[in-house]
Coordinates of C-alpha atoms in Angstrom, one line a residue:
Chain H
M1 CA 106.0 20.2 -64.6
R2 CA 108.1 20.3 -67.6
H3 CA 111.9 20.5 -67.3
F4 CA 114.0 22.6 -69.6
L5 CA 117.7 22.1 -70.0
E6 CA 120.0 25.1 -70.2
F7 CA 120.2 25.0 -74.0
E8 CA 116.4 24.5 -74.2
K9 CA 115.7 27.8 -72.4
P10 CA 115.2 30.0 -75.6
L11 CA 112.7 27.4 -76.8
A12 CA 110.9 27.4 -73.5
E13 CA 110.5 31.2 -73.7
L14 CA 109.0 31.1 -77.2
E15 CA 106.7 28.3 -76.3
G16 CA 105.7 30.2 -73.2
K17 CA 104.7 33.1 -75.4
I18 CA 102.6 31.0 -77.6
E19 CA 100.9 29.6 -74.6
E20 CA 100.2 33.1 -73.3
L21 CA 98.8 34.3 -76.6
R22 CA 96.5 31.3 -76.8
H23 CA 95.4 32.0 -73.3
L24 CA 94.6 35.6 -74.2
A25 CA 92.8 34.6 -77.3
D26 CA 90.5 32.3 -75.3
G27 CA 89.3 35.3 -73.4
G28 CA 88.3 37.6 -76.3
D29 CA 87.9 37.5 -80.0
L30 CA 91.4 38.7 -80.7
N31 CA 92.8 37.3 -83.9
I32 CA 96.2 35.9 -83.0
A33 CA 96.4 33.1 -85.5
D34 CA 99.1 34.9 -87.5
E35 CA 101.2 35.7 -84.5
V36 CA 101.0 32.2 -83.2
S37 CA 101.9 30.6 -86.5
R38 CA 104.8 33.1 -86.8
L39 CA 106.1 32.1 -83.4
E40 CA 105.5 28.4 -84.1
T41 CA 107.7 28.7 -87.3
K42 CA 110.3 30.4 -85.1
V43 CA 110.2 27.6 -82.6
D44 CA 110.5 25.0 -85.3
R45 CA 113.5 26.8 -86.8
L46 CA 115.2 27.2 -83.5
L47 CA 114.6 23.5 -82.7
R48 CA 116.1 22.5 -86.0
Q49 CA 119.1 24.8 -85.5
T50 CA 119.7 23.7 -81.9
Y51 CA 119.3 20.0 -82.5
A52 CA 121.3 19.9 -85.7
K53 CA 124.5 20.6 -83.9
L54 CA 124.2 19.2 -80.4
S55 CA 127.5 18.8 -78.5
P56 CA 128.3 15.5 -76.8
W57 CA 127.7 17.2 -73.5
Q58 CA 124.3 18.4 -74.6
K59 CA 123.5 14.9 -75.6
V60 CA 124.6 13.7 -72.1
Q61 CA 122.0 16.1 -70.6
L62 CA 119.3 15.0 -73.1
A63 CA 120.0 11.3 -72.4
R64 CA 119.5 12.1 -68.7
H65 CA 116.5 14.4 -69.3
P66 CA 114.0 13.7 -66.5
D67 CA 111.0 13.8 -68.9
R68 CA 112.7 11.4 -71.3
P69 CA 110.7 8.1 -71.8
H70 CA 112.0 5.4 -69.5
G71 CA 111.9 1.7 -69.5
G72 CA 108.3 1.5 -68.3
D73 CA 107.2 3.8 -71.2
Y74 CA 108.7 1.5 -73.7
I75 CA 107.1 -1.6 -72.1
A76 CA 103.7 0.2 -71.9
G77 CA 103.9 1.3 -75.5
L78 CA 105.4 -1.8 -77.1
I79 CA 104.5 -4.8 -75.0
T80 CA 101.0 -6.2 -74.8
E81 CA 100.0 -8.8 -72.2
F82 CA 103.0 -7.7 -70.1
T83 CA 103.4 -10.0 -67.2
P84 CA 106.1 -8.8 -64.8
L85 CA 108.3 -11.5 -63.2
A86 CA 110.1 -10.7 -60.0
G87 CA 113.1 -11.8 -58.0
D88 CA 116.4 -13.5 -58.4
R89 CA 115.4 -16.6 -56.3
G90 CA 118.5 -16.1 -54.3
F91 CA 118.1 -12.9 -52.3
A92 CA 115.7 -10.2 -53.4
E93 CA 113.6 -8.4 -56.1
D94 CA 115.5 -5.5 -57.6
R95 CA 113.1 -2.9 -59.1
A96 CA 116.0 -1.1 -60.9
I97 CA 115.5 -3.7 -63.6
V98 CA 111.9 -4.6 -64.7
G99 CA 111.5 -7.9 -66.4
G100 CA 108.8 -10.2 -67.6
L101 CA 106.9 -11.9 -70.4
G102 CA 104.7 -10.2 -73.0
R103 CA 104.0 -9.8 -76.6
F104 CA 106.0 -7.6 -78.9
R105 CA 103.9 -7.0 -82.0
G106 CA 102.2 -10.2 -81.5
R107 CA 105.2 -12.4 -80.7
A108 CA 105.8 -13.6 -77.2
V109 CA 109.1 -12.3 -75.8
V110 CA 111.0 -11.8 -72.6
V111 CA 111.5 -8.1 -71.8
L112 CA 114.2 -6.6 -69.6
A113 CA 114.4 -2.9 -68.9
H114 CA 116.2 -0.6 -66.6
E115 CA 113.7 1.7 -64.9
K116 CA 114.8 5.1 -63.6
G117 CA 111.4 6.2 -62.3
A118 CA 109.5 9.3 -63.4
D119 CA 109.0 11.0 -60.0
T120 CA 110.8 11.1 -56.7
E121 CA 108.9 8.3 -55.2
A122 CA 109.3 6.1 -58.2
R123 CA 113.0 7.0 -58.5
V124 CA 113.6 5.8 -55.0
R125 CA 111.6 2.7 -55.5
H126 CA 113.6 1.8 -58.6
N127 CA 116.9 3.0 -57.1
F128 CA 117.3 5.5 -59.9
G129 CA 117.8 2.6 -62.4
M130 CA 121.0 1.5 -60.6
A131 CA 120.8 -2.3 -60.2
K132 CA 122.3 -4.4 -57.5
P133 CA 123.5 -8.0 -58.0
E134 CA 120.0 -9.4 -57.5
G135 CA 118.9 -7.2 -60.5
Y136 CA 121.4 -8.8 -62.8
R137 CA 120.7 -12.2 -61.4
K138 CA 117.1 -11.7 -62.1
A139 CA 118.0 -10.7 -65.7
I140 CA 120.0 -13.9 -66.0
R141 CA 117.1 -16.0 -64.7
L142 CA 114.8 -14.4 -67.2
M143 CA 117.3 -14.9 -70.1
H144 CA 117.4 -18.6 -69.2
L145 CA 113.7 -18.7 -69.2
A146 CA 113.6 -17.1 -72.6
A147 CA 116.1 -19.7 -74.0
R148 CA 114.0 -22.6 -72.5
F149 CA 110.9 -21.5 -74.4
G150 CA 112.6 -20.1 -77.5
L151 CA 111.5 -16.5 -76.9
P152 CA 113.5 -13.6 -78.2
V153 CA 114.8 -11.2 -75.5
V154 CA 114.2 -7.5 -75.9
S155 CA 116.2 -5.3 -73.5
F156 CA 116.0 -1.5 -72.9
V157 CA 119.1 -0.1 -71.4
D158 CA 119.0 3.1 -69.3
T159 CA 121.2 3.3 -66.3
A160 CA 123.9 5.6 -64.9
G161 CA 125.6 2.3 -63.9
A162 CA 125.5 -0.6 -61.5
Y163 CA 124.8 0.6 -57.9
P164 CA 128.0 1.3 -56.0
G165 CA 127.2 0.4 -52.4
I166 CA 128.4 -1.9 -49.6
E167 CA 125.6 -4.4 -49.9
A168 CA 126.1 -4.6 -53.7
E169 CA 129.8 -5.4 -53.3
E170 CA 129.1 -7.8 -50.5
R171 CA 126.7 -9.8 -52.7
G172 CA 129.1 -9.8 -55.6
Q173 CA 128.3 -7.0 -58.0
A174 CA 131.2 -7.8 -60.2
E175 CA 130.3 -11.5 -60.4
A176 CA 126.7 -10.8 -61.1
I177 CA 127.6 -8.5 -64.0
A178 CA 130.1 -10.9 -65.4
R179 CA 127.5 -13.7 -65.3
A180 CA 124.9 -11.5 -67.0
I181 CA 127.3 -10.7 -69.9
E182 CA 128.1 -14.4 -70.2
A183 CA 124.3 -15.2 -70.2
C184 CA 123.8 -12.7 -73.0
L185 CA 126.6 -14.2 -75.1
Q186 CA 125.4 -17.8 -74.5
L187 CA 121.7 -17.2 -75.4
D188 CA 120.4 -19.3 -78.2
V189 CA 117.5 -17.0 -78.8
P190 CA 117.8 -13.5 -80.4
L191 CA 118.8 -10.7 -78.1
I192 CA 118.0 -7.1 -79.2
A193 CA 119.3 -4.5 -76.9
T194 CA 118.3 -0.8 -77.2
V195 CA 120.1 2.0 -75.4
I196 CA 117.2 4.4 -74.8
G197 CA 118.9 6.9 -72.5
E198 CA 122.1 6.3 -70.5
G199 CA 124.3 3.3 -71.3
G200 CA 126.4 3.4 -68.1
S201 CA 129.3 1.1 -68.3
G202 CA 129.2 -2.4 -66.8
G203 CA 125.6 -1.9 -65.7
A204 CA 124.7 -1.4 -69.3
I205 CA 126.7 -4.1 -71.1
A206 CA 125.3 -6.7 -68.7
M207 CA 122.1 -6.4 -70.7
A208 CA 123.5 -5.3 -74.0
A209 CA 125.8 -8.0 -75.4
G210 CA 123.2 -8.7 -78.0
N211 CA 122.8 -9.9 -81.6
S212 CA 121.7 -6.4 -82.5
V213 CA 122.4 -3.3 -80.5
L214 CA 120.3 -0.2 -81.3
M215 CA 120.6 3.2 -79.8
L216 CA 118.4 6.3 -79.8
E217 CA 119.7 9.4 -81.5
N218 CA 120.4 11.3 -78.3
A219 CA 121.3 8.4 -76.0
I220 CA 124.8 7.9 -74.7
Y221 CA 126.8 4.8 -74.1
S222 CA 130.1 5.0 -72.2
V223 CA 132.7 3.1 -70.2
I224 CA 132.5 5.8 -67.5
S225 CA 130.4 8.9 -66.8
P226 CA 131.9 12.1 -68.2
E227 CA 132.0 13.4 -64.6
G228 CA 133.9 10.3 -63.3
C229 CA 136.3 10.4 -66.2
A230 CA 137.0 14.1 -65.7
S231 CA 137.6 13.7 -62.0
I232 CA 140.2 11.0 -62.7
L233 CA 141.9 12.3 -65.8
W234 CA 141.5 16.0 -65.5
R235 CA 141.4 15.8 -61.7
S236 CA 138.3 18.0 -61.7
S237 CA 134.7 17.0 -62.4
G238 CA 134.3 20.5 -63.8
N239 CA 135.9 19.2 -67.0
A240 CA 133.0 16.9 -67.7
Q241 CA 132.3 18.6 -71.0
D242 CA 135.8 17.9 -72.2
A243 CA 135.5 14.3 -71.0
A244 CA 132.2 14.0 -72.9
E245 CA 133.9 15.1 -76.1
A246 CA 136.9 12.8 -75.6
L247 CA 135.0 9.7 -74.6
K248 CA 133.1 9.5 -78.0
L249 CA 129.9 8.4 -76.3
T250 CA 127.3 9.6 -78.8
A251 CA 125.3 7.2 -80.9
Q252 CA 126.9 8.7 -84.0
D253 CA 130.4 8.0 -82.8
L254 CA 129.4 4.5 -81.7
L255 CA 128.0 3.6 -85.0
K256 CA 131.3 4.6 -86.7
L257 CA 133.2 2.5 -84.2
G258 CA 131.0 -0.5 -85.0
V259 CA 129.8 -0.9 -81.5
I260 CA 126.1 -0.3 -82.3
D261 CA 124.2 -1.5 -85.3
R262 CA 121.6 1.2 -85.9
I263 CA 120.6 4.7 -84.7
I264 CA 116.9 5.3 -84.0
A265 CA 115.9 8.8 -85.0
E266 CA 114.2 10.8 -82.3
P267 CA 111.3 13.3 -82.8
L268 CA 112.5 16.8 -83.4
G269 CA 113.7 18.2 -80.0
G270 CA 114.3 14.8 -78.5
A271 CA 112.4 11.8 -77.3
H272 CA 110.9 13.7 -74.4
R273 CA 109.0 16.1 -76.7
D274 CA 107.0 13.3 -78.3
K275 CA 107.2 10.1 -76.2
D276 CA 104.8 8.2 -78.3
A277 CA 106.6 8.9 -81.5
A278 CA 110.0 7.9 -79.9
V279 CA 108.5 4.6 -78.5
T280 CA 106.9 3.7 -81.9
A281 CA 110.1 4.5 -83.8
T282 CA 112.0 2.2 -81.4
G283 CA 109.4 -0.5 -81.9
D284 CA 109.8 -0.3 -85.6
A285 CA 113.6 -0.6 -85.3
I286 CA 113.4 -3.5 -83.0
E287 CA 111.0 -5.3 -85.3
A288 CA 113.3 -4.7 -88.3
A289 CA 116.3 -6.0 -86.3
L290 CA 114.5 -9.0 -85.0
K291 CA 113.1 -10.2 -88.3
P292 CA 116.3 -11.6 -89.9
L293 CA 117.4 -13.1 -86.6
L294 CA 114.2 -15.2 -86.3
A295 CA 115.4 -17.3 -89.2
L296 CA 118.6 -18.3 -87.4
D297 CA 118.9 -21.3 -85.0
G298 CA 120.6 -21.3 -81.6
P299 CA 124.1 -22.1 -82.7
A300 CA 123.9 -19.6 -85.6
L301 CA 122.7 -16.9 -83.2
R302 CA 125.5 -17.5 -80.8
K303 CA 128.0 -17.5 -83.7
Q304 CA 126.7 -14.2 -85.1
R305 CA 126.9 -12.6 -81.6
R306 CA 130.4 -14.0 -81.0
E307 CA 131.7 -12.8 -84.4
K308 CA 130.1 -9.4 -84.0
F309 CA 131.9 -8.8 -80.6
L310 CA 135.2 -10.3 -81.7
A311 CA 135.3 -8.0 -84.7
M312 CA 135.0 -4.9 -82.4
G313 CA 137.9 -2.7 -81.8
T314 CA 139.7 -3.3 -85.1
K315 CA 138.8 0.1 -86.4
G316 CA 139.1 3.5 -84.8
L317 CA 137.5 6.8 -85.7
Chain U
M1 CA 170.7 14.1 -87.8
S2 CA 173.9 16.1 -87.2
W3 CA 177.1 15.8 -85.3
L4 CA 175.4 17.9 -82.6
T5 CA 172.5 15.7 -82.0
N6 CA 174.2 12.4 -82.6
F7 CA 177.4 13.0 -80.6
V8 CA 177.3 16.0 -78.4
L9 CA 173.8 15.7 -77.0
P10 CA 174.1 12.1 -75.7
K11 CA 177.3 13.1 -74.0
I12 CA 175.7 16.0 -72.3
R13 CA 172.8 13.9 -71.3
A14 CA 175.1 11.3 -69.9
V15 CA 176.8 13.9 -67.7
V16 CA 173.5 15.6 -66.7
T17 CA 171.4 12.5 -65.9
K18 CA 172.0 10.9 -62.6
K19 CA 173.9 7.7 -62.6
E20 CA 171.9 4.5 -61.9
V21 CA 172.3 4.6 -58.1
P22 CA 171.2 1.4 -56.4
E23 CA 168.3 3.3 -54.9
N24 CA 166.2 0.2 -54.9
L25 CA 168.3 -1.5 -52.3
W26 CA 165.7 -0.9 -49.7
Q27 CA 161.9 -0.9 -49.9
K28 CA 159.4 0.2 -47.4
C29 CA 156.5 -2.0 -46.7
P30 CA 153.4 0.0 -47.6
N31 CA 151.4 -1.7 -44.8
C32 CA 153.7 -1.7 -41.7
G33 CA 156.3 0.7 -42.8
Q34 CA 159.2 -1.7 -42.1
M35 CA 162.3 -1.1 -44.3
L36 CA 163.0 -4.3 -46.2
F37 CA 166.2 -5.2 -47.9
R38 CA 165.2 -5.7 -51.5
R39 CA 167.1 -9.0 -51.9
D40 CA 165.5 -10.5 -48.8
L41 CA 162.1 -9.3 -50.0
E42 CA 162.5 -10.9 -53.4
A43 CA 163.7 -14.1 -51.8
N44 CA 160.6 -14.0 -49.7
L45 CA 158.4 -13.7 -52.9
N46 CA 157.7 -10.0 -52.2
V47 CA 156.0 -10.8 -48.9
C48 CA 156.9 -8.5 -46.0
A49 CA 158.8 -10.6 -43.5
N50 CA 157.5 -8.3 -40.7
C51 CA 153.7 -8.2 -41.3
G52 CA 153.1 -10.7 -44.0
N53 CA 151.8 -8.1 -46.4
H54 CA 151.8 -9.3 -50.0
L55 CA 153.4 -6.6 -52.1
R56 CA 152.7 -6.5 -55.8
M57 CA 154.7 -8.6 -58.2
D58 CA 155.3 -7.8 -61.8
A59 CA 154.3 -10.2 -64.6
E60 CA 157.7 -11.6 -65.1
Q61 CA 158.1 -12.4 -61.3
R62 CA 154.6 -14.0 -61.5
M63 CA 155.7 -16.3 -64.4
A64 CA 158.9 -17.3 -62.6
L65 CA 156.8 -18.1 -59.4
L66 CA 154.1 -20.2 -61.0
F67 CA 155.6 -22.2 -63.8
D68 CA 157.5 -25.4 -63.2
E69 CA 161.1 -24.6 -62.5
G70 CA 160.2 -21.0 -63.3
R71 CA 160.5 -21.8 -67.0
S72 CA 158.1 -20.5 -69.6
T73 CA 158.0 -19.1 -73.1
A74 CA 156.3 -15.8 -73.7
I75 CA 154.3 -15.5 -76.8
E76 CA 154.2 -12.5 -79.2
L77 CA 150.9 -10.8 -78.9
P78 CA 148.8 -9.4 -81.7
K79 CA 149.3 -5.7 -82.4
A80 CA 146.2 -3.8 -81.4
I81 CA 145.0 -0.5 -82.9
A82 CA 146.6 2.3 -80.8
D83 CA 144.5 5.2 -79.6
P84 CA 141.3 4.5 -81.6
L85 CA 139.5 7.6 -80.3
K86 CA 142.4 10.0 -80.6
F87 CA 141.8 10.6 -77.0
R88 CA 143.2 13.6 -75.2
D89 CA 142.9 14.7 -71.6
L90 CA 145.6 16.9 -70.1
K91 CA 147.9 14.8 -72.2
R92 CA 147.5 12.9 -75.4
Y93 CA 146.7 9.2 -74.8
S94 CA 149.0 8.2 -77.7
D95 CA 151.9 9.9 -75.8
R96 CA 151.0 8.3 -72.5
L97 CA 150.9 5.0 -74.3
K98 CA 154.3 5.5 -76.0
E99 CA 155.9 6.4 -72.7
A100 CA 154.5 3.3 -70.9
Q101 CA 155.4 1.0 -73.8
A102 CA 159.0 2.4 -74.0
R103 CA 159.5 1.3 -70.4
V104 CA 158.6 -2.3 -71.1
G105 CA 159.8 -2.9 -74.6
G106 CA 156.6 -2.1 -76.5
R107 CA 154.1 -4.4 -75.0
D108 CA 150.8 -3.4 -73.2
A109 CA 149.4 -4.4 -69.8
M110 CA 149.3 -8.1 -70.3
V111 CA 152.0 -10.8 -70.7
V112 CA 151.2 -14.3 -72.0
A113 CA 153.4 -17.3 -71.7
H114 CA 153.1 -21.0 -71.8
G115 CA 154.9 -23.9 -70.0
T116 CA 153.9 -26.5 -67.5
I117 CA 152.4 -26.3 -64.0
G118 CA 152.4 -29.4 -62.0
G119 CA 153.8 -31.2 -65.0
L120 CA 150.7 -30.3 -67.1
P121 CA 150.5 -27.8 -70.0
A122 CA 149.4 -24.3 -68.9
V123 CA 149.0 -20.9 -70.4
L124 CA 149.5 -18.0 -68.1
A125 CA 148.1 -14.5 -68.8
C126 CA 149.4 -11.9 -66.3
F127 CA 148.5 -8.3 -65.9
D128 CA 151.3 -5.7 -65.3
F129 CA 149.8 -3.2 -62.9
A130 CA 152.7 -0.8 -63.5
F131 CA 151.5 -0.4 -67.0
M132 CA 148.8 2.3 -66.8
G133 CA 147.3 0.7 -63.7
G134 CA 146.9 -2.6 -65.5
S135 CA 144.0 -1.1 -67.3
M136 CA 142.1 -3.2 -69.9
G137 CA 141.9 -1.8 -73.5
I138 CA 141.9 -3.4 -76.8
A139 CA 145.4 -4.8 -76.5
V140 CA 144.6 -6.6 -73.3
G141 CA 141.4 -8.0 -74.8
E142 CA 143.4 -9.2 -77.8
A143 CA 146.1 -10.7 -75.5
L144 CA 143.5 -12.6 -73.5
L145 CA 141.9 -13.9 -76.6
A146 CA 145.3 -15.0 -77.9
A147 CA 146.0 -16.7 -74.5
A148 CA 142.6 -18.6 -74.8
R149 CA 143.3 -19.7 -78.3
L150 CA 146.7 -20.9 -77.4
A151 CA 145.3 -22.9 -74.4
V152 CA 142.8 -24.5 -76.7
L153 CA 145.4 -25.3 -79.3
Q154 CA 147.8 -26.8 -76.7
E155 CA 145.0 -28.4 -74.6
A156 CA 146.4 -26.5 -71.7
A157 CA 144.8 -24.9 -68.6
L158 CA 144.4 -21.2 -68.8
V159 CA 145.5 -19.3 -65.7
V160 CA 144.8 -15.6 -65.6
V161 CA 146.3 -13.3 -63.0
P162 CA 144.5 -9.9 -63.0
A163 CA 146.0 -6.8 -61.3
S164 CA 144.0 -4.0 -62.7
G165 CA 142.0 -0.9 -61.9
G166 CA 139.5 -1.8 -64.6
A167 CA 138.8 -0.6 -68.1
R168 CA 141.1 1.9 -69.9
M169 CA 139.0 5.0 -70.1
Q170 CA 141.1 6.5 -72.9
E171 CA 139.8 3.8 -75.2
G172 CA 136.2 4.7 -74.3
I173 CA 133.4 2.4 -75.3
L174 CA 136.0 0.0 -77.0
S175 CA 137.5 -0.7 -73.6
L176 CA 134.0 -1.5 -72.3
M177 CA 133.6 -3.9 -75.2
Q178 CA 136.5 -5.9 -73.9
M179 CA 134.2 -7.2 -71.2
P180 CA 132.1 -9.3 -73.6
R181 CA 135.2 -10.0 -75.7
T182 CA 137.2 -11.4 -72.8
T183 CA 134.1 -13.3 -71.7
L184 CA 134.2 -14.9 -75.1
A185 CA 137.8 -15.9 -74.5
V186 CA 136.8 -17.7 -71.3
E187 CA 134.0 -19.4 -73.2
M188 CA 136.4 -20.8 -75.8
V189 CA 138.5 -22.4 -73.0
K190 CA 135.5 -23.8 -71.2
E191 CA 133.9 -25.1 -74.4
A192 CA 137.2 -27.0 -75.0
G193 CA 136.7 -28.7 -71.6
L194 CA 139.8 -27.1 -70.2
P195 CA 140.2 -25.5 -66.8
Y196 CA 140.0 -21.8 -66.5
I197 CA 141.6 -20.6 -63.2
V198 CA 141.7 -17.1 -62.0
L199 CA 144.2 -15.8 -59.3
L200 CA 142.9 -12.5 -58.1
T201 CA 145.7 -10.2 -57.0
D202 CA 145.8 -6.7 -55.7
P203 CA 143.9 -4.9 -57.1
T204 CA 141.1 -6.4 -59.3
T205 CA 138.4 -3.9 -59.8
G206 CA 136.0 -2.3 -62.3
G207 CA 135.5 -3.8 -65.7
V208 CA 138.1 -6.5 -65.2
S209 CA 136.4 -7.8 -62.1
A210 CA 133.0 -7.6 -63.8
S211 CA 134.0 -9.8 -66.7
F212 CA 136.5 -12.7 -67.1
A213 CA 138.0 -12.3 -63.6
M214 CA 134.8 -13.5 -62.0
L215 CA 134.1 -16.4 -64.4
G216 CA 136.8 -18.8 -63.2
D217 CA 136.1 -22.5 -62.8
I218 CA 138.3 -22.0 -59.8
T219 CA 138.9 -18.6 -58.2
L220 CA 141.8 -18.0 -55.9
A221 CA 142.9 -14.8 -54.3
E222 CA 146.0 -13.5 -52.7
P223 CA 145.8 -12.4 -49.0
G224 CA 144.8 -8.8 -48.6
A225 CA 144.1 -8.1 -52.3
V226 CA 141.5 -5.5 -53.0
I227 CA 138.8 -7.0 -55.2
G228 CA 135.5 -5.4 -56.1
F229 CA 133.4 -3.7 -58.7
A230 CA 133.1 -0.1 -57.6
G231 CA 136.1 1.9 -56.1
A232 CA 136.0 2.5 -52.4
R233 CA 136.0 6.3 -52.9
V234 CA 133.0 6.1 -55.2
I235 CA 131.1 4.0 -52.7
E236 CA 131.9 6.4 -49.9
E237 CA 130.8 9.4 -51.9
T238 CA 127.5 7.6 -52.9
I239 CA 126.5 6.3 -49.5
R240 CA 128.3 8.9 -47.3
E241 CA 129.3 6.3 -44.8
K242 CA 132.6 4.9 -43.7
L243 CA 133.4 1.5 -45.2
P244 CA 133.7 -1.5 -42.9
E245 CA 137.2 -2.7 -41.9
G246 CA 138.6 -5.1 -44.5
F247 CA 136.0 -4.1 -47.1
Q248 CA 136.7 -5.6 -50.5
R249 CA 139.7 -7.5 -49.3
A250 CA 140.3 -11.1 -50.4
E251 CA 139.3 -12.4 -47.0
Y252 CA 136.1 -10.4 -47.1
L253 CA 135.3 -12.0 -50.5
L254 CA 136.0 -15.4 -49.1
E255 CA 133.7 -14.7 -46.2
H256 CA 130.9 -13.6 -48.6
G257 CA 131.3 -16.7 -50.8
M258 CA 132.9 -14.9 -53.8
V259 CA 136.2 -16.8 -54.0
D260 CA 137.2 -20.4 -53.5
A261 CA 140.2 -19.8 -51.4
V262 CA 142.7 -17.2 -50.2
V263 CA 146.1 -18.6 -50.8
P264 CA 149.3 -17.2 -49.3
R265 CA 152.0 -16.7 -52.0
K266 CA 154.2 -19.4 -50.6
E267 CA 151.6 -22.0 -51.2
L268 CA 150.4 -20.7 -54.5
K269 CA 152.5 -22.7 -56.8
E270 CA 151.8 -26.0 -55.1
T271 CA 148.0 -25.2 -54.8
L272 CA 147.7 -24.3 -58.4
A273 CA 149.7 -27.3 -59.6
R274 CA 147.5 -29.6 -57.4
I275 CA 144.2 -28.0 -58.8
I276 CA 145.4 -28.4 -62.4
R277 CA 146.4 -32.0 -61.8
L278 CA 143.1 -32.8 -60.1
L279 CA 141.1 -31.3 -63.0
M280 CA 143.2 -32.5 -65.9
S281 CA 144.5 -35.7 -64.7
P282 CA 141.6 -37.2 -62.7
A283 CA 142.4 -40.9 -63.2
P284 CA 144.3 -42.6 -60.4
A285 CA 148.0 -42.8 -61.0
T286 CA 150.0 -46.0 -60.7
G287 CA 149.2 -48.5 -57.9
L288 CA 152.4 -47.6 -56.2
V289 CA 151.6 -43.9 -55.9
L290 CA 148.1 -44.8 -54.7
A291 CA 149.4 -47.0 -52.0
A292 CA 151.9 -44.3 -51.0
A293 CA 149.1 -41.8 -50.8
G294 CA 147.0 -44.2 -48.7
K295 CA 149.9 -44.6 -46.3
G296 CA 150.3 -40.9 -46.2
R297 CA 146.7 -40.4 -45.2
A298 CA 146.9 -43.2 -42.6
A299 CA 150.0 -41.6 -41.2
A300 CA 148.2 -38.3 -40.9
G301 CA 145.5 -40.0 -39.0
G302 CA 142.9 -39.6 -41.7
K303 CA 140.2 -42.2 -42.4
T304 CA 140.2 -44.0 -45.7
A305 CA 137.0 -43.7 -47.6
P306 CA 135.1 -47.0 -48.1

């Protein structure tokens, strides 16, 4: 079943009508081509209008859209010979982060991806993409593996945040995230991070302190969820829309702030309307970002990453 | 501007505003409720004489406590860009910031000073929890980077004392970026072969705990300090369960292997000095001192290693 966001409803209606007409036409020899093409033009225009001026809050909803391609979709579409590798060797396997070896456009890489899951069962299995310490420790282990064999690391970030729970705290959630950030920064192979949906705070930066940070057009990346921010600063989670505006969490704002390097354009209507196109565009952007980095040696890669992050925060909007 | 604003207004204000009453004479212990005479409390390093609760200390008190003879030199910190997002909630962030800065002479939530600890050079970077909950924005990131660079320059140990609720939301993504930036600060000190010591105090949570605060060569914690990633309320709302007794307290972290030691405030200075000396001055001292140490061990009934 397809999901429609509140602001997608008028589109859903029009598309429903087209479906109906087609269905009718199948039954008889009614000529509906004109009517369908008229409606399709209308849908196209409406899509363009709606998506040309999305509010930050609408982007938050898009970034969380249940039909949006998830980590697994990017792995399936971009990585051949994918060989999942499990476990942190200390405590457990954490399915909120999927990782492994594979080939990206022919070149062997290490892949790390948050996985939110596409249906209820998968969501539970992947803990809604919210990793526990063992997830970050697995990511660290795989980053070390990548460094040992000179393989670039390609990460896909899509998480509401690190899991807030007793067992996560008990096993050192904060320490695991801190070490993962450290591991990213110390890598002497290229790290390309792409925020594909939600870049939720510490849980996101743990896999995103990269040489190049890319972000999909309708993805978000923030220090706190708009709801969390609203409940603290506005004392009401009902102000989430205001918080979404204030936090400047869209790809467009982040590019201006120098926090990300490139925005990946999504198909008209968002990545969920044409998953394959979104995945391919992401692959092209990763390939373009990776190419110049392959010419750099370990120390140069670390230096580039260090200088990039040290330069952040010197300019505002 | 005019005679009215320059002369009359201040006089009216002087009459209207309350005189500085010594209202701070007594303070209630937030743990046991005991009324404590402030002078006694300060003499006891802000530890409740009744229940042993470690009350918060400000950055200046911390400096006085930890440096040799309480003497240190604060450094001027780089000016950071203020309010990069033009953030506004119920109030403008730029106004909140100005108010907070006016109370402390223009600085942000971190104070950095250098001096000696245990006779060896040390740079201390302390959070001020009273300044917007000790939250970490660009200014704090810059301050920690400055502290790290100073430590490298002076070949000094870097000691950081967090007291922070986490990232400063009003600086949005740029506050999140202080996590990798402060991690780089730590890296500079470690690469220079210098000790990086963290003293976790109440509270150390969120983005601060999930970056430099958990990367110490040595990690100490004050008794009872709340230390963790997610806030207790967020966890309770997520799992809809009551949290266990002592959850996220320093002792809980010690139990779970996340800190090296929980050190009472009275022993802090001596412990820190000893650790810094052990790490930075590993060679045996003069024969005389060694002999004396040996005698000490024998007197204490300890066995001498072969």
